[in-house]
Amino acid sequence: MKINLTTVHVDDQEKALRFYTEVLGFVKKADFSQGPFRWLTVASPEDPDGTQLQLAPNDNPAARGHQQAMFQQGQPAAMFFTGDVQADYERMKAGGAEFTMPPTDVTGSKIAKLNDTCGNLIQVTQLMRW
């Protein structure tokens, strides 16, 4: 068993697609519509056939409430891993990313948090080697 898909609710799919591809560096994997429904996913360019992240519209009141509460508490909606959080921080900051936490050493890792501009905080994590 493996994880093929996970979801992040966003308030604007087009804005989210720009952020997740142009700022974070993911690639668009699937994008199709049927009526008002749009299925939109991105994936890592390092593993384009790996796990996909669905950028789902936040039109469900329960999901919207959860998203807002997580954001207000400073809790990330998703965590992505990198081999060099400082380099990614510099790259994303140059691309206009709004960080709520610069790279910070915590137990066993270095993390940074940023606003995805679509209602979520995202954590970028570099695991430390002992």
PDB file of C-alpha atoms in Angstrom:
ATOM      1  CA  MET A   1       0.000   0.000   0.000  1.00  0.00           C
ATOM      2  CA  LYS A   2       1.236   3.500  -0.779  1.00  0.00           C
ATOM      3  CA  ILE A   3       0.020   7.074  -0.888  1.00  0.00           C
ATOM      4  CA  ASN A   4      -0.635   8.303  -4.423  1.00  0.00           C
ATOM      5  CA  LEU A   5      -2.640  11.436  -3.692  1.00  0.00           C
ATOM      6  CA  THR A   6      -3.139  13.947  -0.926  1.00  0.00           C
ATOM      7  CA  THR A   7      -5.190  17.141  -0.939  1.00  0.00           C
ATOM      8  CA  VAL A   8      -4.734  20.781  -0.008  1.00  0.00           C
ATOM      9  CA  HIS A   9      -7.833  22.977  -0.127  1.00  0.00           C
ATOM     10  CA  VAL A  10      -7.263  26.329  -1.799  1.00  0.00           C
ATOM     11  CA  ASP A  11      -9.400  29.426  -2.209  1.00  0.00           C
ATOM     12  CA  ASP A  12      -8.381  29.916  -5.863  1.00  0.00           C
ATOM     13  CA  GLN A  13      -7.144  27.030  -8.015  1.00  0.00           C
ATOM     14  CA  GLU A  14      -5.497  29.205 -10.666  1.00  0.00           C
ATOM     15  CA  LYS A  15      -3.596  31.238  -8.060  1.00  0.00           C
ATOM     16  CA  ALA A  16      -2.644  27.993  -6.302  1.00  0.00           C
ATOM     17  CA  LEU A  17      -1.350  26.484  -9.542  1.00  0.00           C
ATOM     18  CA  ARG A  18       0.910  29.503 -10.061  1.00  0.00           C
ATOM     19  CA  PHE A  19       2.206  29.335  -6.484  1.00  0.00           C
ATOM     20  CA  TYR A  20       2.811  25.574  -6.376  1.00  0.00           C
ATOM     21  CA  THR A  21       4.538  25.534  -9.775  1.00  0.00           C
ATOM     22  CA  GLU A  22       6.289  28.905 -10.047  1.00  0.00           C
ATOM     23  CA  VAL A  23       7.248  29.417  -6.375  1.00  0.00           C
ATOM     24  CA  LEU A  24       7.561  25.917  -4.938  1.00  0.00           C
ATOM     25  CA  GLY A  25       8.739  24.354  -8.202  1.00  0.00           C
ATOM     26  CA  PHE A  26       6.261  21.510  -8.638  1.00  0.00           C
ATOM     27  CA  VAL A  27       4.959  20.537 -12.078  1.00  0.00           C
ATOM     28  CA  LYS A  28       1.345  20.334 -13.180  1.00  0.00           C
ATOM     29  CA  LYS A  29       0.303  16.685 -13.409  1.00  0.00           C
ATOM     30  CA  ALA A  30      -3.447  16.660 -14.125  1.00  0.00           C
ATOM     31  CA  ASP A  31      -5.831  19.439 -15.088  1.00  0.00           C
ATOM     32  CA  PHE A  32      -9.281  18.698 -16.432  1.00  0.00           C
ATOM     33  CA  SER A  33     -12.773  20.006 -15.906  1.00  0.00           C
ATOM     34  CA  GLN A  34     -16.293  18.707 -16.074  1.00  0.00           C
ATOM     35  CA  GLY A  35     -18.861  21.438 -15.663  1.00  0.00           C
ATOM     36  CA  PRO A  36     -17.891  23.544 -12.652  1.00  0.00           C
ATOM     37  CA  PHE A  37     -15.600  20.816 -11.275  1.00  0.00           C
ATOM     38  CA  ARG A  38     -11.843  21.062 -11.923  1.00  0.00           C
ATOM     39  CA  TRP A  39      -9.444  18.262 -11.019  1.00  0.00           C
ATOM     40  CA  LEU A  40      -6.010  19.834 -10.588  1.00  0.00           C
ATOM     41  CA  THR A  41      -2.869  18.122  -9.290  1.00  0.00           C
ATOM     42  CA  VAL A  42       0.845  18.846  -9.100  1.00  0.00           C
ATOM     43  CA  ALA A  43       3.823  16.580  -8.498  1.00  0.00           C
ATOM     44  CA  SER A  44       7.512  16.822  -7.763  1.00  0.00           C
ATOM     45  CA  PRO A  45       9.648  17.284 -10.885  1.00  0.00           C
ATOM     46  CA  GLU A  46      12.064  14.810  -9.276  1.00  0.00           C
ATOM     47  CA  ASP A  47       9.324  12.148  -9.180  1.00  0.00           C
ATOM     48  CA  PRO A  48       6.596  13.174 -11.669  1.00  0.00           C
ATOM     49  CA  ASP A  49       4.934   9.755 -11.469  1.00  0.00           C
ATOM     50  CA  GLY A  50       5.024   9.772  -7.660  1.00  0.00           C
ATOM     51  CA  THR A  51       2.608  11.209  -5.143  1.00  0.00           C
ATOM     52  CA  GLN A  52       0.324  13.944  -6.455  1.00  0.00           C
ATOM     53  CA  LEU A  53      -0.972  16.932  -4.519  1.00  0.00           C
ATOM     54  CA  GLN A  54      -4.548  17.853  -5.399  1.00  0.00           C
ATOM     55  CA  LEU A  55      -5.276  21.578  -5.308  1.00  0.00           C
ATOM     56  CA  ALA A  56      -8.944  21.270  -4.396  1.00  0.00           C
ATOM     57  CA  PRO A  57     -11.390  24.173  -4.368  1.00  0.00           C
ATOM     58  CA  ASN A  58     -12.313  25.247  -0.880  1.00  0.00           C
ATOM     59  CA  ASP A  59     -16.060  25.347  -1.434  1.00  0.00           C
ATOM     60  CA  ASN A  60     -16.952  22.947   1.390  1.00  0.00           C
ATOM     61  CA  PRO A  61     -17.800  24.875   4.602  1.00  0.00           C
ATOM     62  CA  ALA A  62     -16.271  22.157   6.808  1.00  0.00           C
ATOM     63  CA  ALA A  63     -13.020  22.155   4.850  1.00  0.00           C
ATOM     64  CA  ARG A  64     -12.940  25.962   4.807  1.00  0.00           C
ATOM     65  CA  GLY A  65     -13.414  26.108   8.595  1.00  0.00           C
ATOM     66  CA  HIS A  66     -10.642  23.564   9.119  1.00  0.00           C
ATOM     67  CA  GLN A  67      -8.323  25.445   6.756  1.00  0.00           C
ATOM     68  CA  GLN A  68      -8.941  28.764   8.508  1.00  0.00           C
ATOM     69  CA  ALA A  69      -8.446  27.280  11.981  1.00  0.00           C
ATOM     70  CA  MET A  70      -5.173  25.605  10.969  1.00  0.00           C
ATOM     71  CA  PHE A  71      -3.904  28.850   9.443  1.00  0.00           C
ATOM     72  CA  GLN A  72      -4.848  30.883  12.528  1.00  0.00           C
ATOM     73  CA  GLN A  73      -3.046  28.374  14.763  1.00  0.00           C
ATOM     74  CA  GLY A  74       0.075  28.571  12.593  1.00  0.00           C
ATOM     75  CA  GLN A  75      -0.217  24.903  11.620  1.00  0.00           C
ATOM     76  CA  PRO A  76       0.956  23.902   8.132  1.00  0.00           C
ATOM     77  CA  ALA A  77      -1.506  22.258   5.780  1.00  0.00           C
ATOM     78  CA  ALA A  78       1.330  20.341   4.116  1.00  0.00           C
ATOM     79  CA  MET A  79       4.983  19.571   4.712  1.00  0.00           C
ATOM     80  CA  PHE A  80       7.481  19.161   1.902  1.00  0.00           C
ATOM     81  CA  PHE A  81      11.025  17.866   2.261  1.00  0.00           C
ATOM     82  CA  THR A  82      14.222  19.216   0.752  1.00  0.00           C
ATOM     83  CA  GLY A  83      17.926  18.509   0.957  1.00  0.00           C
ATOM     84  CA  ASP A  84      18.749  22.206   1.444  1.00  0.00           C
ATOM     85  CA  VAL A  85      16.090  24.342   3.120  1.00  0.00           C
ATOM     86  CA  GLN A  86      18.311  27.450   3.094  1.00  0.00           C
ATOM     87  CA  ALA A  87      18.823  27.311  -0.683  1.00  0.00           C
ATOM     88  CA  ASP A  88      15.114  26.711  -1.281  1.00  0.00           C
ATOM     89  CA  TYR A  89      14.265  29.555   1.090  1.00  0.00           C
ATOM     90  CA  GLU A  90      16.502  31.932  -0.876  1.00  0.00           C
ATOM     91  CA  ARG A  91      15.076  30.748  -4.219  1.00  0.00           C
ATOM     92  CA  MET A  92      11.453  31.014  -3.097  1.00  0.00           C
ATOM     93  CA  LYS A  93      11.955  34.363  -1.330  1.00  0.00           C
ATOM     94  CA  ALA A  94      13.479  35.759  -4.537  1.00  0.00           C
ATOM     95  CA  GLY A  95      10.346  34.479  -6.313  1.00  0.00           C
ATOM     96  CA  GLY A  96       8.109  36.514  -4.011  1.00  0.00           C
ATOM     97  CA  ALA A  97       7.225  33.937  -1.355  1.00  0.00           C
ATOM     98  CA  GLU A  98       6.001  35.302   1.984  1.00  0.00           C
ATOM     99  CA  PHE A  99       7.668  33.384   4.806  1.00  0.00           C
ATOM    100  CA  THR A 100       6.141  33.340   8.263  1.00  0.00           C
ATOM    101  CA  MET A 101       9.217  31.537   9.630  1.00  0.00           C
ATOM    102  CA  PRO A 102      12.701  31.705   8.096  1.00  0.00           C
ATOM    103  CA  PRO A 103      14.874  28.567   8.188  1.00  0.00           C
ATOM    104  CA  THR A 104      15.028  27.598  11.856  1.00  0.00           C
ATOM    105  CA  ASP A 105      16.832  24.751  13.582  1.00  0.00           C
ATOM    106  CA  VAL A 106      14.483  22.493  15.534  1.00  0.00           C
ATOM    107  CA  THR A 107      15.019  19.029  16.951  1.00  0.00           C
ATOM    108  CA  GLY A 108      16.320  16.810  14.164  1.00  0.00           C
ATOM    109  CA  SER A 109      15.603  19.210  11.318  1.00  0.00           C
ATOM    110  CA  LYS A 110      15.618  22.713   9.932  1.00  0.00           C
ATOM    111  CA  ILE A 111      12.231  24.119   8.924  1.00  0.00           C
ATOM    112  CA  ALA A 112      10.745  27.168   7.249  1.00  0.00           C
ATOM    113  CA  LYS A 113       7.076  28.120   6.885  1.00  0.00           C
ATOM    114  CA  LEU A 114       5.459  30.149   4.148  1.00  0.00           C
ATOM    115  CA  ASN A 115       2.041  31.384   3.117  1.00  0.00           C
ATOM    116  CA  ASP A 116       0.778  29.721  -0.071  1.00  0.00           C
ATOM    117  CA  THR A 117      -1.439  32.793  -0.768  1.00  0.00           C
ATOM    118  CA  CYS A 118      -4.448  30.466  -1.014  1.00  0.00           C
ATOM    119  CA  GLY A 119      -5.298  30.073   2.679  1.00  0.00           C
ATOM    120  CA  ASN A 120      -2.583  27.679   3.856  1.00  0.00           C
ATOM    121  CA  LEU A 121       0.745  27.616   5.582  1.00  0.00           C
ATOM    122  CA  ILE A 122       3.315  25.270   4.057  1.00  0.00           C
ATOM    123  CA  GLN A 123       6.309  23.862   5.906  1.00  0.00           C
ATOM    124  CA  VAL A 124       9.564  23.071   4.113  1.00  0.00           C
ATOM    125  CA  THR A 125      11.724  20.639   6.078  1.00  0.00           C
ATOM    126  CA  GLN A 126      15.325  19.503   5.850  1.00  0.00           C
ATOM    127  CA  LEU A 127      16.081  16.473   7.997  1.00  0.00           C
ATOM    128  CA  MET A 128      19.411  16.753   9.761  1.00  0.00           C
ATOM    129  CA  ARG A 129      21.943  13.953   9.619  1.00  0.00           C
ATOM    130  CA  TRP A 130      23.374  12.851  12.960  1.00  0.00           C
TER     131      TRP A 130
END
